[in-house]
PDB file of C-alpha atoms and ligand atoms in Angstrom:
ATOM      1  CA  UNK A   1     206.528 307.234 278.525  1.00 89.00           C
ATOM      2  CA  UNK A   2     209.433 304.870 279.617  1.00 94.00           C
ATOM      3  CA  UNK A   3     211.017 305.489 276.367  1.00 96.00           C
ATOM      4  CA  UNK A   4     210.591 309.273 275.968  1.00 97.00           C
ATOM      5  CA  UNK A   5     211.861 309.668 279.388  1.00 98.00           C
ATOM      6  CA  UNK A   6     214.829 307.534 278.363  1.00 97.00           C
ATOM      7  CA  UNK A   7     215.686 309.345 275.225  1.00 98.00           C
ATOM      8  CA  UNK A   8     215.575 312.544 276.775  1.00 98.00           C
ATOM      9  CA  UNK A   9     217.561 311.889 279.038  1.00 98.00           C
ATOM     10  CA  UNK A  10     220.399 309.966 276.817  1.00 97.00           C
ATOM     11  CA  UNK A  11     219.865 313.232 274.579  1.00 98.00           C
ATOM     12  CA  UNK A  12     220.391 315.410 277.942  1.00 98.00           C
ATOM     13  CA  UNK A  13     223.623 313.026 279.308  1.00 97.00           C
ATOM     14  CA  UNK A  14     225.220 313.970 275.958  1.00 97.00           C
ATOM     15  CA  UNK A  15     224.922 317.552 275.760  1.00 97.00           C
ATOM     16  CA  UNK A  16     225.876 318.247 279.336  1.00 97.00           C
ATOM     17  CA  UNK A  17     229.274 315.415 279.770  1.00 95.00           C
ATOM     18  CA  UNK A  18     227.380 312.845 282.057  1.00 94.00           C
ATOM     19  CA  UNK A  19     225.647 315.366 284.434  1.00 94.00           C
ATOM     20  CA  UNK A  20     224.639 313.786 287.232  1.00 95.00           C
ATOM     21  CA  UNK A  21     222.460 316.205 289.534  1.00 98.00           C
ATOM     22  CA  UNK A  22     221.920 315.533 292.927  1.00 98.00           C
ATOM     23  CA  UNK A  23     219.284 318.225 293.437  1.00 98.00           C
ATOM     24  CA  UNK A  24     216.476 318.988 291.440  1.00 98.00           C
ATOM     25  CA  UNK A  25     215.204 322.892 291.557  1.00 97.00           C
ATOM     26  CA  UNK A  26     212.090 324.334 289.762  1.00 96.00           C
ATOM     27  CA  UNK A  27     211.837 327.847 290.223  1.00 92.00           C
ATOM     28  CA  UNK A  28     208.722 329.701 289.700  1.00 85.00           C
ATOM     29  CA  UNK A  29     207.365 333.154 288.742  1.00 73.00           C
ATOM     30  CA  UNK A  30     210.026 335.957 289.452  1.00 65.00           C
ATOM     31  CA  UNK A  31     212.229 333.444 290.819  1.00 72.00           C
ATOM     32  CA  UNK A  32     214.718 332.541 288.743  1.00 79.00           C
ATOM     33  CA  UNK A  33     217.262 334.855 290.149  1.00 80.00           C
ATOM     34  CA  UNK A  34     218.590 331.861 292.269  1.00 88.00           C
ATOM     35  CA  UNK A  35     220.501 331.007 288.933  1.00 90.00           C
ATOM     36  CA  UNK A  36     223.517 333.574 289.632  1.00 90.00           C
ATOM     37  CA  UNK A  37     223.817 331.749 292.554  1.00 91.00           C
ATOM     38  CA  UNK A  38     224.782 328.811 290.508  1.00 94.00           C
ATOM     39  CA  UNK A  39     227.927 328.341 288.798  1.00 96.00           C
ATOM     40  CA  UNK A  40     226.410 327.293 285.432  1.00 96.00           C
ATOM     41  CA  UNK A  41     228.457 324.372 283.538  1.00 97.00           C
ATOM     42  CA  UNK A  42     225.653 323.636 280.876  1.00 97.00           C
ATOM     43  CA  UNK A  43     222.562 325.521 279.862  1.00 96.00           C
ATOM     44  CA  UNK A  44     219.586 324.126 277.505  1.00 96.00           C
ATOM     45  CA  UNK A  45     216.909 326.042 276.314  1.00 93.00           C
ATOM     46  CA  UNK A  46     214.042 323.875 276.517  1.00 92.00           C
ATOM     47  CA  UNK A  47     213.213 323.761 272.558  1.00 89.00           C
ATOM     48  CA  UNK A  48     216.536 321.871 272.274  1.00 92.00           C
ATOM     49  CA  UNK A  49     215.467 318.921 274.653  1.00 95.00           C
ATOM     50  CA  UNK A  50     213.672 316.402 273.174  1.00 95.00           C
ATOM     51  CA  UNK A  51     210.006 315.544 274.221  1.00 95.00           C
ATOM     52  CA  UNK A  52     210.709 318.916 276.625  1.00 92.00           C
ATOM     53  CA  UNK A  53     207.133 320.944 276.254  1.00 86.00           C
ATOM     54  CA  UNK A  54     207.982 324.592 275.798  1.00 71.00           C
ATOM     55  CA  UNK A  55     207.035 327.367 277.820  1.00 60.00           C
ATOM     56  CA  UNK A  56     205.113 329.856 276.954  1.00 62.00           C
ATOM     57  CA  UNK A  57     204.542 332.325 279.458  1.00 57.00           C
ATOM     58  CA  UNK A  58     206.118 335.765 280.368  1.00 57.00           C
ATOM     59  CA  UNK A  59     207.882 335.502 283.235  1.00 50.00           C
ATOM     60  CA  UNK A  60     209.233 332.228 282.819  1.00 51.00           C
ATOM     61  CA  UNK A  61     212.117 331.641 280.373  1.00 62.00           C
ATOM     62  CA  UNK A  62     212.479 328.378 279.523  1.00 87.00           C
ATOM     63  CA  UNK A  63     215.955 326.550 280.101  1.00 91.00           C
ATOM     64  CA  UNK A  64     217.423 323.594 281.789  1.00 95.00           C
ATOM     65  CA  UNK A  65     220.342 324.750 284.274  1.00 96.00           C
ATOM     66  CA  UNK A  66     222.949 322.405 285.320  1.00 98.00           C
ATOM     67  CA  UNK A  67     225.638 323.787 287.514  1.00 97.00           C
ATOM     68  CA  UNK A  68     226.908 323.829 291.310  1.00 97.00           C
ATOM     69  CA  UNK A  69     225.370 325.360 294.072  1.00 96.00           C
ATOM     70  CA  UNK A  70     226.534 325.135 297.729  1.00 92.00           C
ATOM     71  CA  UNK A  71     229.065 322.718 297.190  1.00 94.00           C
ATOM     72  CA  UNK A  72     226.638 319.846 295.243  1.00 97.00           C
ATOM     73  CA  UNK A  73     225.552 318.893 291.609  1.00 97.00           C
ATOM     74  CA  UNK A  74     222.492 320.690 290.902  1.00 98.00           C
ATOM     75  CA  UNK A  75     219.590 320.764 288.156  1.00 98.00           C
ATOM     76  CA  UNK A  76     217.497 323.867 287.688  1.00 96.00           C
ATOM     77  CA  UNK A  77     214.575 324.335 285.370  1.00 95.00           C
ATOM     78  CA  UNK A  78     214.287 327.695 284.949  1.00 91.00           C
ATOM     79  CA  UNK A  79     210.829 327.963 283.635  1.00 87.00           C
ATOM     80  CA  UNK A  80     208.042 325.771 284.430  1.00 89.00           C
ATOM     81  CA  UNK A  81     204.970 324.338 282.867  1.00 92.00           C
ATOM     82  CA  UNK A  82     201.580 325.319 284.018  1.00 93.00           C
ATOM     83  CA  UNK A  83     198.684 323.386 283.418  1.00 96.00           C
ATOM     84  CA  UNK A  84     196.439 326.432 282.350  1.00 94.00           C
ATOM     85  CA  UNK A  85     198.726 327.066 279.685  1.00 91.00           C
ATOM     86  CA  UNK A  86     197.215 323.539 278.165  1.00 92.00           C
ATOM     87  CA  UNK A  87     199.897 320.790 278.772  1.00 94.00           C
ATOM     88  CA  UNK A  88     198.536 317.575 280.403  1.00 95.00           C
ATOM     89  CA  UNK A  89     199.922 316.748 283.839  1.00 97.00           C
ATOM     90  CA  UNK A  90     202.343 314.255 281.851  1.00 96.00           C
ATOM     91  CA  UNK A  91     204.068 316.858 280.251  1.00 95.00           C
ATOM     92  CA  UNK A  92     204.306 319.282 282.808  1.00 95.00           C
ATOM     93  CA  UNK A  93     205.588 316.602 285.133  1.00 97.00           C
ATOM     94  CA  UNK A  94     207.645 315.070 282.381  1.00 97.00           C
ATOM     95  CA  UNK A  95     211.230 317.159 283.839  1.00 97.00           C
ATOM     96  CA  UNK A  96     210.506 315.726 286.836  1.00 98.00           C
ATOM     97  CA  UNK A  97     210.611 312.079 285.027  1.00 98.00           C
ATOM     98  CA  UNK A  98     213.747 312.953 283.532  1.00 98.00           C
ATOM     99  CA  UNK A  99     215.369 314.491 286.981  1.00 98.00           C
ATOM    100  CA  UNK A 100     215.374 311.267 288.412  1.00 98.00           C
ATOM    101  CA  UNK A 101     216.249 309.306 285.747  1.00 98.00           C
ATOM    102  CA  UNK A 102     219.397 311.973 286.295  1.00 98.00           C
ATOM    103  CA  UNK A 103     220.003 310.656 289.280  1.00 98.00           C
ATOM    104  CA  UNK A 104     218.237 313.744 291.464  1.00 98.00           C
ATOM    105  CA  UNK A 105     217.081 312.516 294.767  1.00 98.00           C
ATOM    106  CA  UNK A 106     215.619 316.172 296.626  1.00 98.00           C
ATOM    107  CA  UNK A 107     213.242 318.252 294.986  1.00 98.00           C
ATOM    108  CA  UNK A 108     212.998 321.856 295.485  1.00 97.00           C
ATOM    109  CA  UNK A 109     210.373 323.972 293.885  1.00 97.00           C
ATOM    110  CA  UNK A 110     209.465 327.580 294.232  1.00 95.00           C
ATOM    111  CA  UNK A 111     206.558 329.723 293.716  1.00 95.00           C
ATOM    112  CA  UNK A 112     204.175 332.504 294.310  1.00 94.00           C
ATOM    113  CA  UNK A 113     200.964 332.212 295.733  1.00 96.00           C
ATOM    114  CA  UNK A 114     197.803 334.356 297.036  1.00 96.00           C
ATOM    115  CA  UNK A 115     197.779 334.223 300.987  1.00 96.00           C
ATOM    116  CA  UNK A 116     194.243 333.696 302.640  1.00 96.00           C
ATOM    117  CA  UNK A 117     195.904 333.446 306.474  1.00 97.00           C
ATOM    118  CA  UNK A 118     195.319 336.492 308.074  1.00 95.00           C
ATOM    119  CA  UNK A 119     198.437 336.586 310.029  1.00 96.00           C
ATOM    120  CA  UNK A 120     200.609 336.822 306.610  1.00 96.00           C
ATOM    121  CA  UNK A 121     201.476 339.856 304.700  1.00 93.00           C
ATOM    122  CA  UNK A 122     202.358 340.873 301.110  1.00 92.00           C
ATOM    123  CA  UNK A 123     206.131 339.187 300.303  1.00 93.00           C
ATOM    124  CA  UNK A 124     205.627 336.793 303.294  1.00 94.00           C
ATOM    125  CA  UNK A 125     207.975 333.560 303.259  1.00 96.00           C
ATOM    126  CA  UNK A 126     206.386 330.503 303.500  1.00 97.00           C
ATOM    127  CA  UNK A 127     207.967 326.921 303.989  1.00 98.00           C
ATOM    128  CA  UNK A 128     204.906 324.722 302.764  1.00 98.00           C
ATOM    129  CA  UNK A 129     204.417 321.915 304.996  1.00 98.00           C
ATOM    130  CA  UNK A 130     201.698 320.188 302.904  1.00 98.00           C
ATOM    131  CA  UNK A 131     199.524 320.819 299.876  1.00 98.00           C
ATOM    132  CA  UNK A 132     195.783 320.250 298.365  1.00 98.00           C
ATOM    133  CA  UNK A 133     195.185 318.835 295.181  1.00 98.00           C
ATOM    134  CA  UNK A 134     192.734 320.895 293.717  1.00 98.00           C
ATOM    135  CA  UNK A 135     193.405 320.533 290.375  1.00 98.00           C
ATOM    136  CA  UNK A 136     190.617 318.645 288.504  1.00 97.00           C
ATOM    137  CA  UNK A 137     192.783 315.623 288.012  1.00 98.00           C
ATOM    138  CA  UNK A 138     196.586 313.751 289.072  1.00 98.00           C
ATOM    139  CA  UNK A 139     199.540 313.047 286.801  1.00 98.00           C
ATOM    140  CA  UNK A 140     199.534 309.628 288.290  1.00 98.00           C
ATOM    141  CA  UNK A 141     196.077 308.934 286.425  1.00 98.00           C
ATOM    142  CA  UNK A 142     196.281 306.098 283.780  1.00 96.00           C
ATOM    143  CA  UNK A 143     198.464 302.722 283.775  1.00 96.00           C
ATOM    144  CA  UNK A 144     200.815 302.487 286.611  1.00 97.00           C
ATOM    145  CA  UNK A 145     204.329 302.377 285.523  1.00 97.00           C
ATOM    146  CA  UNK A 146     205.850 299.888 288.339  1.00 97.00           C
ATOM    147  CA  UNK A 147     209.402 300.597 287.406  1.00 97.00           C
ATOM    148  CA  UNK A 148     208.583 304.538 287.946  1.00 98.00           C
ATOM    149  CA  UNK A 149     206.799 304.422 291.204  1.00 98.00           C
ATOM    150  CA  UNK A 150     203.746 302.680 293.025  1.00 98.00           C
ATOM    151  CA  UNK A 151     200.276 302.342 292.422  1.00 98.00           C
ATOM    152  CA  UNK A 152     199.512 304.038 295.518  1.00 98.00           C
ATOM    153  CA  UNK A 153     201.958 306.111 296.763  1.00 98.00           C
ATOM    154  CA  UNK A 154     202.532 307.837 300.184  1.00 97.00           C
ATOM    155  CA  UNK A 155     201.798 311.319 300.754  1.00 98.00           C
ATOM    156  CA  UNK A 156     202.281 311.378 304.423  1.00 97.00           C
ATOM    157  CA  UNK A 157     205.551 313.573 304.430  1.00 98.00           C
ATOM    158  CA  UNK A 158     205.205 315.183 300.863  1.00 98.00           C
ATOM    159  CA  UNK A 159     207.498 318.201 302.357  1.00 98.00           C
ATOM    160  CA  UNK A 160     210.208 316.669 304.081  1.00 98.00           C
ATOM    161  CA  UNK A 161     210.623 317.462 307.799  1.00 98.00           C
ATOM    162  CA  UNK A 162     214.265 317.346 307.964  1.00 98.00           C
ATOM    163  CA  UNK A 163     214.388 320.025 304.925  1.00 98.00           C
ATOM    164  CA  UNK A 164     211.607 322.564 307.014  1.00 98.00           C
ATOM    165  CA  UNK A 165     213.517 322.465 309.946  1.00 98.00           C
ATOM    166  CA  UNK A 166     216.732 323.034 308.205  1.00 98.00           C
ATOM    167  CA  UNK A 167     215.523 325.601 306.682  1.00 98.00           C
ATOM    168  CA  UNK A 168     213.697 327.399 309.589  1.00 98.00           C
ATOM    169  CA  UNK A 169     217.236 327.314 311.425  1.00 98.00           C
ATOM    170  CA  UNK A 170     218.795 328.863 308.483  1.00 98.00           C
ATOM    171  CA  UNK A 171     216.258 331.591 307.837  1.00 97.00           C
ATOM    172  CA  UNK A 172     216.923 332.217 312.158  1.00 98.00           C
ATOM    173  CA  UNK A 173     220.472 332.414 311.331  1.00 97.00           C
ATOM    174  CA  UNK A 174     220.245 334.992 309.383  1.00 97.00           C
ATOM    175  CA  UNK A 175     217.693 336.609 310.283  1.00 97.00           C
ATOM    176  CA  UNK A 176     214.634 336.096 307.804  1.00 97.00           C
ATOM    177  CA  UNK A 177     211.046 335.697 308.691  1.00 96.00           C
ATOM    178  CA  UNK A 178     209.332 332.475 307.434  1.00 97.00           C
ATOM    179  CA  UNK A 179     206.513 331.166 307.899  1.00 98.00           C
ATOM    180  CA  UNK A 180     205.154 327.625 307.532  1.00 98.00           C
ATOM    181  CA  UNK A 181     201.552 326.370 305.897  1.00 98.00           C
ATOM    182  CA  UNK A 182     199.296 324.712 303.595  1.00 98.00           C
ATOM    183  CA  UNK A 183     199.819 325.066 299.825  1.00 98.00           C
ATOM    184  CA  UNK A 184     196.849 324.947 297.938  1.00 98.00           C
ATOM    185  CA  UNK A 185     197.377 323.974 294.044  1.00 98.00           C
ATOM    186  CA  UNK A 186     194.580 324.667 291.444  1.00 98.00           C
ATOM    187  CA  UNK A 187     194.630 325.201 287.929  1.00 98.00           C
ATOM    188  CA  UNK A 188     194.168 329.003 287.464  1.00 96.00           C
ATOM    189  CA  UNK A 189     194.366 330.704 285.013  1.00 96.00           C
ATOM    190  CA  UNK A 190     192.110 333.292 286.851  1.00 96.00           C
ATOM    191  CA  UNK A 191     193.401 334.687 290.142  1.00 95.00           C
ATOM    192  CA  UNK A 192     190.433 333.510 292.675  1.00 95.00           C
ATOM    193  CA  UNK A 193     187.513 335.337 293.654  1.00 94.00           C
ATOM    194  CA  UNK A 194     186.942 336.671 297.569  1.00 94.00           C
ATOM    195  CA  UNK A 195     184.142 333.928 297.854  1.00 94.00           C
ATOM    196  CA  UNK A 196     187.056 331.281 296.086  1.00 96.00           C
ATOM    197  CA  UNK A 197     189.830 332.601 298.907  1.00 96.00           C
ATOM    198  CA  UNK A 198     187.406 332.423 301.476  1.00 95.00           C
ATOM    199  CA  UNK A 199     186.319 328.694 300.708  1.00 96.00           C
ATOM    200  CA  UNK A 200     190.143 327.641 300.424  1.00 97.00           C
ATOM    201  CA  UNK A 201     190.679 329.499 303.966  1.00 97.00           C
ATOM    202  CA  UNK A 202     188.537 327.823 305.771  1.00 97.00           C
ATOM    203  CA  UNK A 203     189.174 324.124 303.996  1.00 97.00           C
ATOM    204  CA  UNK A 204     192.508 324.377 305.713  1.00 98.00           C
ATOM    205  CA  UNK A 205     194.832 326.005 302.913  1.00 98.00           C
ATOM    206  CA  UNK A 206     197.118 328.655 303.922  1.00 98.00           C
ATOM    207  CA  UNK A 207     198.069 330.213 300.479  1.00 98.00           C
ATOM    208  CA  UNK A 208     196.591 329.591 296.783  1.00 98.00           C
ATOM    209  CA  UNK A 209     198.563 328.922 293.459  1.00 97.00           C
ATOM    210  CA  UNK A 210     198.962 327.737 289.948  1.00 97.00           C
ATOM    211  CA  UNK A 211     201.328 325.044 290.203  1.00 97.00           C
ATOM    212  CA  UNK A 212     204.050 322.808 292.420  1.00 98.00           C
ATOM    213  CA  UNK A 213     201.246 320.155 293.525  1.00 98.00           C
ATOM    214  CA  UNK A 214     201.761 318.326 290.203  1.00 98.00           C
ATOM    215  CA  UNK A 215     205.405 318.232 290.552  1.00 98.00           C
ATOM    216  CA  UNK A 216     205.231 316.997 294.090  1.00 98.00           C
ATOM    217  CA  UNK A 217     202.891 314.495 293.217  1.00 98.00           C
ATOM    218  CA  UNK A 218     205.470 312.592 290.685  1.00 98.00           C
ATOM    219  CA  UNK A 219     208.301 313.334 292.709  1.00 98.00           C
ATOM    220  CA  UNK A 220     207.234 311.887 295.961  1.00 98.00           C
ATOM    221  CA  UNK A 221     205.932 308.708 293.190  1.00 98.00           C
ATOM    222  CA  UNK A 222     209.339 308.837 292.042  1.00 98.00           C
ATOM    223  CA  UNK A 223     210.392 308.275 295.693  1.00 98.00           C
ATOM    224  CA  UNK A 224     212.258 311.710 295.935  1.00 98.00           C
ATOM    225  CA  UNK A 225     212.426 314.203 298.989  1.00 98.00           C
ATOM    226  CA  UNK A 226     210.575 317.013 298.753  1.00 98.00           C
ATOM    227  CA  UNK A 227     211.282 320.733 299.531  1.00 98.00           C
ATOM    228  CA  UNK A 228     208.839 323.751 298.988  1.00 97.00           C
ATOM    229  CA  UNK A 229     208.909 327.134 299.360  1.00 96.00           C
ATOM    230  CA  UNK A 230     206.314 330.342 298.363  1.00 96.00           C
ATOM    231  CA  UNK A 231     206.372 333.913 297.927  1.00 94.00           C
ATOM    232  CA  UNK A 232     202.897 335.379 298.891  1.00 94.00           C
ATOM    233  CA  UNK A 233     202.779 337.741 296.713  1.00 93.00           C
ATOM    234  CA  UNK A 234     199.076 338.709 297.621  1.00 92.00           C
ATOM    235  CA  UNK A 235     196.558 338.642 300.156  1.00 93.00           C
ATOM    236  CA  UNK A 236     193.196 337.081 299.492  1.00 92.00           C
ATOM    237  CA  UNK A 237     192.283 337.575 303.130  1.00 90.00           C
ATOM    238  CA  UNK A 238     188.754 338.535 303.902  1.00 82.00           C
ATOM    239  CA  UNK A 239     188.086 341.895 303.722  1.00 81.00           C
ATOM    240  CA  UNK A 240     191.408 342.967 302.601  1.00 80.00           C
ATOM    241  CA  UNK A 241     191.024 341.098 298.521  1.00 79.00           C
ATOM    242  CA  UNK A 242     192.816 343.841 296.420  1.00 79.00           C
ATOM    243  CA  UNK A 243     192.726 343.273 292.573  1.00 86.00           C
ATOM    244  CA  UNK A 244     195.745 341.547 291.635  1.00 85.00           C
ATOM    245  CA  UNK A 245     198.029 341.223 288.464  1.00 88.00           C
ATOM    246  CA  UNK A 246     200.593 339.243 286.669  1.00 87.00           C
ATOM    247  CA  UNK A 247     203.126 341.950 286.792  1.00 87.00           C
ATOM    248  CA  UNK A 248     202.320 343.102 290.917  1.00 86.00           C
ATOM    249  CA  UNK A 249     203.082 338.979 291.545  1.00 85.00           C
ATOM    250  CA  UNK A 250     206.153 339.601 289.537  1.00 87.00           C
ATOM    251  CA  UNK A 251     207.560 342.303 290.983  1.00 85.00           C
ATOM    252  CA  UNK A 252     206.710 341.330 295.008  1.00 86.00           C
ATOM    253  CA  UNK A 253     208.686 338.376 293.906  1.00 85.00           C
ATOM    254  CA  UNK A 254     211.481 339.545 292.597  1.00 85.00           C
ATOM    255  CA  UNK A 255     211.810 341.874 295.510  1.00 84.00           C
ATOM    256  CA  UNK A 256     211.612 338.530 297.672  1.00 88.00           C
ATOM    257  CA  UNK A 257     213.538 336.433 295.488  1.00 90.00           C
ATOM    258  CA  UNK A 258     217.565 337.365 297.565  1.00 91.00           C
ATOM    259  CA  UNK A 259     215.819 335.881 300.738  1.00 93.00           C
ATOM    260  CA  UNK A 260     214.296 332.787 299.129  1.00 93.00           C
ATOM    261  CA  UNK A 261     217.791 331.876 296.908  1.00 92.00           C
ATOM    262  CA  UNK A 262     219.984 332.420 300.677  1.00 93.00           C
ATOM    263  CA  UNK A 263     217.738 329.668 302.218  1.00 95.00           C
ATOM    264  CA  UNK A 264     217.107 327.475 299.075  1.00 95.00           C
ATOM    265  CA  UNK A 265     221.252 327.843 298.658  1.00 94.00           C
ATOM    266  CA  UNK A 266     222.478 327.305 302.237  1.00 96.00           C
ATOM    267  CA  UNK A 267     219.804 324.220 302.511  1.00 97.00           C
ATOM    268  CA  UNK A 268     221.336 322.099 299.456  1.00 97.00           C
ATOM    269  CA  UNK A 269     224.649 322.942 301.194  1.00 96.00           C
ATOM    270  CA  UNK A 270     223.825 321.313 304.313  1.00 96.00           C
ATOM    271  CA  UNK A 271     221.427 318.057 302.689  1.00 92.00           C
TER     272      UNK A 271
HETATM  273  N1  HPA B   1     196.255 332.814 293.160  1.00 72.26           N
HETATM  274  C1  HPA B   1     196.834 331.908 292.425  1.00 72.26           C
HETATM  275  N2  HPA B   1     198.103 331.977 292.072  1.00 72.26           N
HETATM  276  C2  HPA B   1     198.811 332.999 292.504  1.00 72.26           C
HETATM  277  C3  HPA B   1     198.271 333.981 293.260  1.00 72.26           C
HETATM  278  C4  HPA B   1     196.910 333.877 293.617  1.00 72.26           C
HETATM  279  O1  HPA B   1     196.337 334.715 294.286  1.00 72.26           O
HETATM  280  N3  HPA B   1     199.231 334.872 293.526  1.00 72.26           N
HETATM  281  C5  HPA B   1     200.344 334.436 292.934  1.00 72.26           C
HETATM  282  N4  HPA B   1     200.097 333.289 292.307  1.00 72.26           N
END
């Protein structure tokens, strides 16, 4: 893996003049609006990065952003990998590798998720404060690579304090509601049943989704800081479970998507 992660990233230095990216940002589903935010200096589809998986769902289009954004170096994938889609957790954490290799030191990843809290509503907001592996296994499985991160690393702040607080001032400041909560990450790719949401509810998760924990999981190895924020796009509260689709998750979203880039873009000002 050392290697790969090497090459790419030699490959990636040379295409893009020496980037060297501060901040690392994965945006999910319907969120990759935050890229007119940044002012672009290199673009890469993913099929021209080698080792890079490519993506293959709709929705998600596939391209390594590097640019400015509030003042500081940024990378954005635009387009992630989902483990239902049939990637290992190497590969789908494998940008992550190569972020840091960079020289990226904060992580910030987006998605949207299925809210089982009863106090949230369709398009809520949430800052997640912590997450649940529930996926049936950890990219960290298999021979510890001691120059990449420990054996056993610390998950006690996996979402950075200092970034939820910053960000709870700025969505105050101008006025946006947020709220804060437990990420649950499992592999999809069905949406989960009222029985599923109900179990997840009451095991402590706030909101349900397909990806992020994965990510989190290598950056925190990698000994990055961590920032994470969701788009409930809908409810799996009891009583209220509505059939759900690709496209409705989509388009609540997009319709979300200005509030999440202003906070995502005034926090990596002011880290
Ligand atoms: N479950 C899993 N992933 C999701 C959901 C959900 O309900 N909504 C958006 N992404």
């Amino acid at each position: 893996m050392l290697e790969q992660i090497e090459f790419t990233t030699k490959s990636i230095r040379e295409k893009t003049n020496n980037a060297n990216p501060q901040v690392g940002i994965i945006l999910g589903t319907g969120l990759g609006g935050l890229v007119k935010e940044i002012a672009v200096e290199f673009t890469l589809p993913y099929g021209e990065i080698p080792n890079f998986p490519v993506s293959t769902v709709q929705g998600h289009s596939g391209k390594l952003i590097f640019g400015e954004l509030g003042g500081k170096k940024v990378v954005a994938m635009q387009g992630r990998f989902h483990f239902y889609e049939g990637y290992t957790m190497q590969q789908i954490t494998f940008p992550v590798r190569v972020m840091k290799a960079l020289g990226v030191k904060t992580l910030i990843v987006s998605n949207a998720s299925g809210g089982m809290n009863p106090n949230f509503e369709v398009g809520e907001l949430m800052i997640i404060n912590d997450h649940i592996n529930l996926f049936p296994t950890n990219p960290l499985i298999g021979k510890n690579i001691e120059s990449l991160g420990p054996r056993f690393p610390d998950m006690s702040e996996s979402y950075k304090k200092e970034y939820i607080a910053l960000a709870k001032t700025i969505a105050k400041e101008n006025n946006i509601k947020v709220s804060e909560g437990v990420y649950a990450g499992l592999t999809g790719p069905c949406f989960e049943t009222p029985a599923e949401y109900r179990y997840f509810w009451r095991m402590g998760a706030d909101v349900v989704g397909m990806s992020t924990v994965p990510e989190v999981i290598v950056a925190k190895h990698a000994g990055m800081d961590c920032f994470g924020i969701s788009i409930v796009t809908d409810l799996g509260v009891e009583g209220k479970v509505q059939t759900v689709s690709h496209e409705e998750v989509q388009q609540i979203a997009k319709e979300q998507e200005p509030k999440m880039s202003l906070i995502v873009r005034e926090l990596v000002k002011r880290i």
